[in-house]
Amino acid sequence: MFGSVSNSGGLGPDYTTPTEWLRGQGRCSDVVMSSRVRLARNLAAHRFVPQADRTQRAQVLSLCRRAVERVGPLRWVDVHTAQEFERRLLVERQLMSRQHARGKLAGGIGGPDEPRGLAVSLPDERLSIMVNEEDHLRIQVMRSGLGLADALAAADAADDMLEEELEYAFSPRFGYLTACPTNVGTGARFSVMMHLPGLKLLGDIDKVRRAAEDMSLAVRGFFGEGSEAVGDLFQISNQTTLGKTEQVLLHEMEAEIIPRVIDYERHARRMLVEKRRMTTLDRVYRALGTLRHARLISTDEAMELLSLVRLGVLTQLIPAADIKPINALLLFVQQAHLQQIVGRELTQQERRSERARILRERLADVG
Amino acid sequence: MFGSVSNSGGLGPDYTTPTEWLRGQGRCSDVVMSSRVRLARNLAAHRFVPQADRTQRAQVLSLCRRAVERVGPLRWVDVHTAQEFERRLLVERQLMSRQHARGKLAGGIGGPDEPRGLAVSLPDERLSIMVNEEDHLRIQVMRSGLGLADALAAADAADDMLEEELEYAFSPRFGYLTACPTNVGTGARFSVMMHLPGLKLLGDIDKVRRAAEDMSLAVRGFFGEGSEAVGDLFQISNQTTLGKTEQVLLHEMEAEIIPRVIDYERHARRMLVEKRRMTTLDRVYRALGTLRHARLISTDEAMELLSLVRLGVLTQLIPAADIKPINALLLFVQQAHLQQIVGRELTQQERRSERARILRERLADVG
């Protein structure tokens, strides 16, 4: 049977509504979809995940779960026993990594049955904590728009509460110790998901990518590491955490680098609207036309077209009262959410058809 | 100033309405847009057009015009003095060839000022007579749908009336003599303009092309010789006229070859609707979506998309009361008609934009 995840109980997750990173609010939300802070932490006196056996991982899971429960009213998911379908929903909502869903670490370590967990704050889904991903603990805080400082404060607060219960692996010289050397130090990664259709249309994305890489930032796709940039959504994040304080990293990202990319993108959009108005109008309306008429559509094509429609609405080339429904569709066209909305398991062909139907219905009033 | 062709006088042409070949009526009009019979005739004791000088051509023009006036109430156009814009309109309506508009024959003979004429029956535009195209006289009769026999009867009637006034170059052995040897004999060419989107989508057009060529038929594009097949419109016509009577030629085309192609196309459409229903539905609706949303569109793209919409309407995948408005758009997206409808001269960019606007407006209620 199909693993539809129901909303029984007022505290259960509602997978048919958008999540934090799609709220379309916060600073610079025309360009910045969301900001995310992730802290990597490990328990002292316990083997790191890649070196641990199943029993040791189960012990860590148990310890961490107890500590996590002190952080607040979080929903707990035993990922190793969760239905495949719910794991996909959680990945699509960006509450956990694809790696955590699979249970496999880089190098093929582990497997789907390895003990691991996820805690999610409800209903806002702003805080999530992965247990036994690459590190014992991965604390993630998400904010709509540009809000790394706020996210860091919330992550630090969660971190402090956890630390009251747990002893972290910490070196006075190196800082927090982590499974992968790139995370040693603060253990912090700052990521900003940016929507850059203007730069993409002008062919300037590679410039941004090179500039970011010169500043030791990584530019990744929609689902993070190893994923393609679909829908002109790019994640920009710091690569190393050693040798800089969280505050320095934060300032570099939030006050210097990201604002520069935001300026580039806004400039690109102005260029498109002022100097290439007709061509851009044509592009965004054709995208809307295809979304409103297609009978079969893949996730990737839907996201590419939604990206253009989002550009159209934000530049006021397409009249629309609200950007939120467009944002929400970026999530709802994903495989698991689509099935959740339809309420049953779908073959690939059915997904392409139902995706098209939902897009037609929800975009009927746009433009 | 822009050469808008007005409708002053009740007998003037109305270039903002469709013409015979777009009426969408007659036999097999789901597949056959129109049937055309063309008779090539030359005057005895006058040099053929390619060998004649300007004075000789002017004499022929004068003689022929007088004879043409006896055929019936035809509108006469001195093509060599007509505005470029009206020449384009006449070509787009398929009332004369592109070659006749330019005045240049194959091999670069002649020029735009060479004396030549066109007579058109109004308001139906079913009969047109070119004077001093490749031959002294080219009598053309057009019928919507499959109607070669009817067209031939009308062409023969016009031919008989002309022959009362003119002495034709005729050889008891070879038949009618013409400038190009391929037309010697009956001087008749039978052409059928077919809409073959089903065969195109199934990738079977080349089979039809090869089969037609095996039967000494030519498969050409929308504007005849040397033109590309845009909008999945193909003209099928006989290549030689020597050694067969008109009746034999006619029977081969109308009773054997064309019905076979019609069957192929109808079979292809059934295949698409029954076996590839969703994919075809998706294709035809995407075409409609682009036509209804694009802000800039070229003639060729518009015709390709209109072809798919026409397929959609004829297969009832797209609900529409009437095929005529779709047919009409195949003409109205052409450069000169577009400007005629808008009522002023347009730059290339404006044409792309106005074409898109007209398509949006006229397709608003389809589907």
PDB file of N, CA and C in Angstrom, chain B residues 15 31 50 69 74 79 109 112 129 132 138 149 168 177 182 184 209 227 232 265 272 291 301-302 307 324 346:
ATOM      1  N   TYR B  15      -8.572  41.289 -48.186  1.00  0.00           N
ATOM      2  CA  TYR B  15      -7.394  40.518 -47.795  1.00  0.00           C
ATOM      3  C   TYR B  15      -7.377  40.173 -46.305  1.00  0.00           C
ATOM      4  N   VAL B  31      -7.833  16.279 -44.113  1.00  0.00           N
ATOM      5  CA  VAL B  31      -6.444  16.044 -44.531  1.00  0.00           C
ATOM      6  C   VAL B  31      -6.066  16.910 -45.733  1.00  0.00           C
ATOM      7  N   PRO B  50      10.679  33.142 -71.772  1.00  0.00           N
ATOM      8  CA  PRO B  50      12.127  33.243 -71.528  1.00  0.00           C
ATOM      9  C   PRO B  50      12.898  33.774 -72.738  1.00  0.00           C
ATOM     10  N   GLU B  69     -10.397  39.073 -70.191  1.00  0.00           N
ATOM     11  CA  GLU B  69     -11.583  39.847 -69.838  1.00  0.00           C
ATOM     12  C   GLU B  69     -12.872  39.188 -70.321  1.00  0.00           C
ATOM     13  N   LEU B  74     -13.278  39.210 -63.821  1.00  0.00           N
ATOM     14  CA  LEU B  74     -12.042  38.980 -63.070  1.00  0.00           C
ATOM     15  C   LEU B  74     -11.410  40.320 -62.709  1.00  0.00           C
ATOM     16  N   VAL B  79       1.045  43.213 -62.571  1.00  0.00           N
ATOM     17  CA  VAL B  79       1.948  42.819 -61.487  1.00  0.00           C
ATOM     18  C   VAL B  79       3.217  43.675 -61.481  1.00  0.00           C
ATOM     19  N   ILE B 109      16.421  35.157 -65.726  1.00  0.00           N
ATOM     20  CA  ILE B 109      15.821  35.891 -66.843  1.00  0.00           C
ATOM     21  C   ILE B 109      14.732  36.827 -66.314  1.00  0.00           C
ATOM     22  N   PRO B 112      11.826  42.629 -62.085  1.00  0.00           N
ATOM     23  CA  PRO B 112      10.569  43.082 -61.486  1.00  0.00           C
ATOM     24  C   PRO B 112       9.720  43.967 -62.408  1.00  0.00           C
ATOM     25  N   ILE B 129      -5.398  33.695 -63.185  1.00  0.00           N
ATOM     26  CA  ILE B 129      -4.654  33.488 -64.431  1.00  0.00           C
ATOM     27  C   ILE B 129      -3.417  34.387 -64.403  1.00  0.00           C
ATOM     28  N   ASN B 132       2.422  35.842 -68.560  1.00  0.00           N
ATOM     29  CA  ASN B 132       3.884  36.032 -68.615  1.00  0.00           C
ATOM     30  C   ASN B 132       4.605  35.577 -67.352  1.00  0.00           C
ATOM     31  N   ARG B 138      -0.919  30.946 -67.391  1.00  0.00           N
ATOM     32  CA  ARG B 138      -1.042  29.874 -66.404  1.00  0.00           C
ATOM     33  C   ARG B 138      -2.428  30.023 -65.797  1.00  0.00           C
ATOM     34  N   ALA B 149     -11.362  17.046 -59.910  1.00  0.00           N
ATOM     35  CA  ALA B 149     -12.210  16.921 -61.096  1.00  0.00           C
ATOM     36  C   ALA B 149     -13.004  18.196 -61.324  1.00  0.00           C
ATOM     37  N   TYR B 168      -3.404  28.971 -79.503  1.00  0.00           N
ATOM     38  CA  TYR B 168      -2.391  28.375 -78.636  1.00  0.00           C
ATOM     39  C   TYR B 168      -1.304  27.690 -79.449  1.00  0.00           C
ATOM     40  N   LEU B 177       2.457  23.136 -76.226  1.00  0.00           N
ATOM     41  CA  LEU B 177       3.893  23.388 -76.098  1.00  0.00           C
ATOM     42  C   LEU B 177       4.115  24.404 -74.974  1.00  0.00           C
ATOM     43  N   THR B 182       8.880  19.744 -69.130  1.00  0.00           N
ATOM     44  CA  THR B 182       8.079  18.916 -68.216  1.00  0.00           C
ATOM     45  C   THR B 182       6.596  19.249 -68.305  1.00  0.00           C
ATOM     46  N   VAL B 184       5.045  20.068 -71.257  1.00  0.00           N
ATOM     47  CA  VAL B 184       4.527  19.777 -72.596  1.00  0.00           C
ATOM     48  C   VAL B 184       3.519  18.635 -72.512  1.00  0.00           C
ATOM     49  N   ARG B 209       6.982  10.571 -49.014  1.00  0.00           N
ATOM     50  CA  ARG B 209       7.773  11.273 -50.016  1.00  0.00           C
ATOM     51  C   ARG B 209       8.370  10.282 -51.023  1.00  0.00           C
ATOM     52  N   SER B 227      10.286  25.366 -51.800  1.00  0.00           N
ATOM     53  CA  SER B 227       9.960  25.862 -50.459  1.00  0.00           C
ATOM     54  C   SER B 227       9.907  24.723 -49.444  1.00  0.00           C
ATOM     55  N   ASP B 232       3.570  21.447 -41.505  1.00  0.00           N
ATOM     56  CA  ASP B 232       3.214  20.088 -41.953  1.00  0.00           C
ATOM     57  C   ASP B 232       2.301  20.119 -43.175  1.00  0.00           C
ATOM     58  N   GLU B 265      -2.565   9.138 -43.424  1.00  0.00           N
ATOM     59  CA  GLU B 265      -2.622  10.221 -42.443  1.00  0.00           C
ATOM     60  C   GLU B 265      -3.712   9.954 -41.401  1.00  0.00           C
ATOM     61  N   LEU B 272      -2.127   7.969 -33.061  1.00  0.00           N
ATOM     62  CA  LEU B 272      -1.724   8.975 -32.074  1.00  0.00           C
ATOM     63  C   LEU B 272      -2.790   9.130 -30.996  1.00  0.00           C
ATOM     64  N   LEU B 291       1.008  29.299 -28.329  1.00  0.00           N
ATOM     65  CA  LEU B 291       0.326  30.269 -29.198  1.00  0.00           C
ATOM     66  C   LEU B 291      -0.485  31.269 -28.386  1.00  0.00           C
ATOM     67  N   GLU B 301       7.334  29.297 -36.810  1.00  0.00           N
ATOM     68  CA  GLU B 301       6.957  28.672 -35.540  1.00  0.00           C
ATOM     69  C   GLU B 301       5.441  28.695 -35.380  1.00  0.00           C
ATOM     70  N   ALA B 302       4.829  29.829 -35.726  1.00  0.00           N
ATOM     71  CA  ALA B 302       3.368  29.923 -35.615  1.00  0.00           C
ATOM     72  C   ALA B 302       2.699  28.833 -36.446  1.00  0.00           C
ATOM     73  N   SER B 307      -0.352  23.993 -36.835  1.00  0.00           N
ATOM     74  CA  SER B 307      -0.533  22.652 -37.400  1.00  0.00           C
ATOM     75  C   SER B 307      -0.905  21.664 -36.295  1.00  0.00           C
ATOM     76  N   LYS B 324     -12.355  26.462 -39.045  1.00  0.00           N
ATOM     77  CA  LYS B 324     -12.064  27.594 -39.943  1.00  0.00           C
ATOM     78  C   LYS B 324     -11.171  28.668 -39.327  1.00  0.00           C
ATOM     79  N   LEU B 346       5.068  47.198 -40.571  1.00  0.00           N
ATOM     80  CA  LEU B 346       5.641  46.777 -39.294  1.00  0.00           C
ATOM     81  C   LEU B 346       7.099  46.376 -39.487  1.00  0.00           C
TER      82      LEU B 346
END
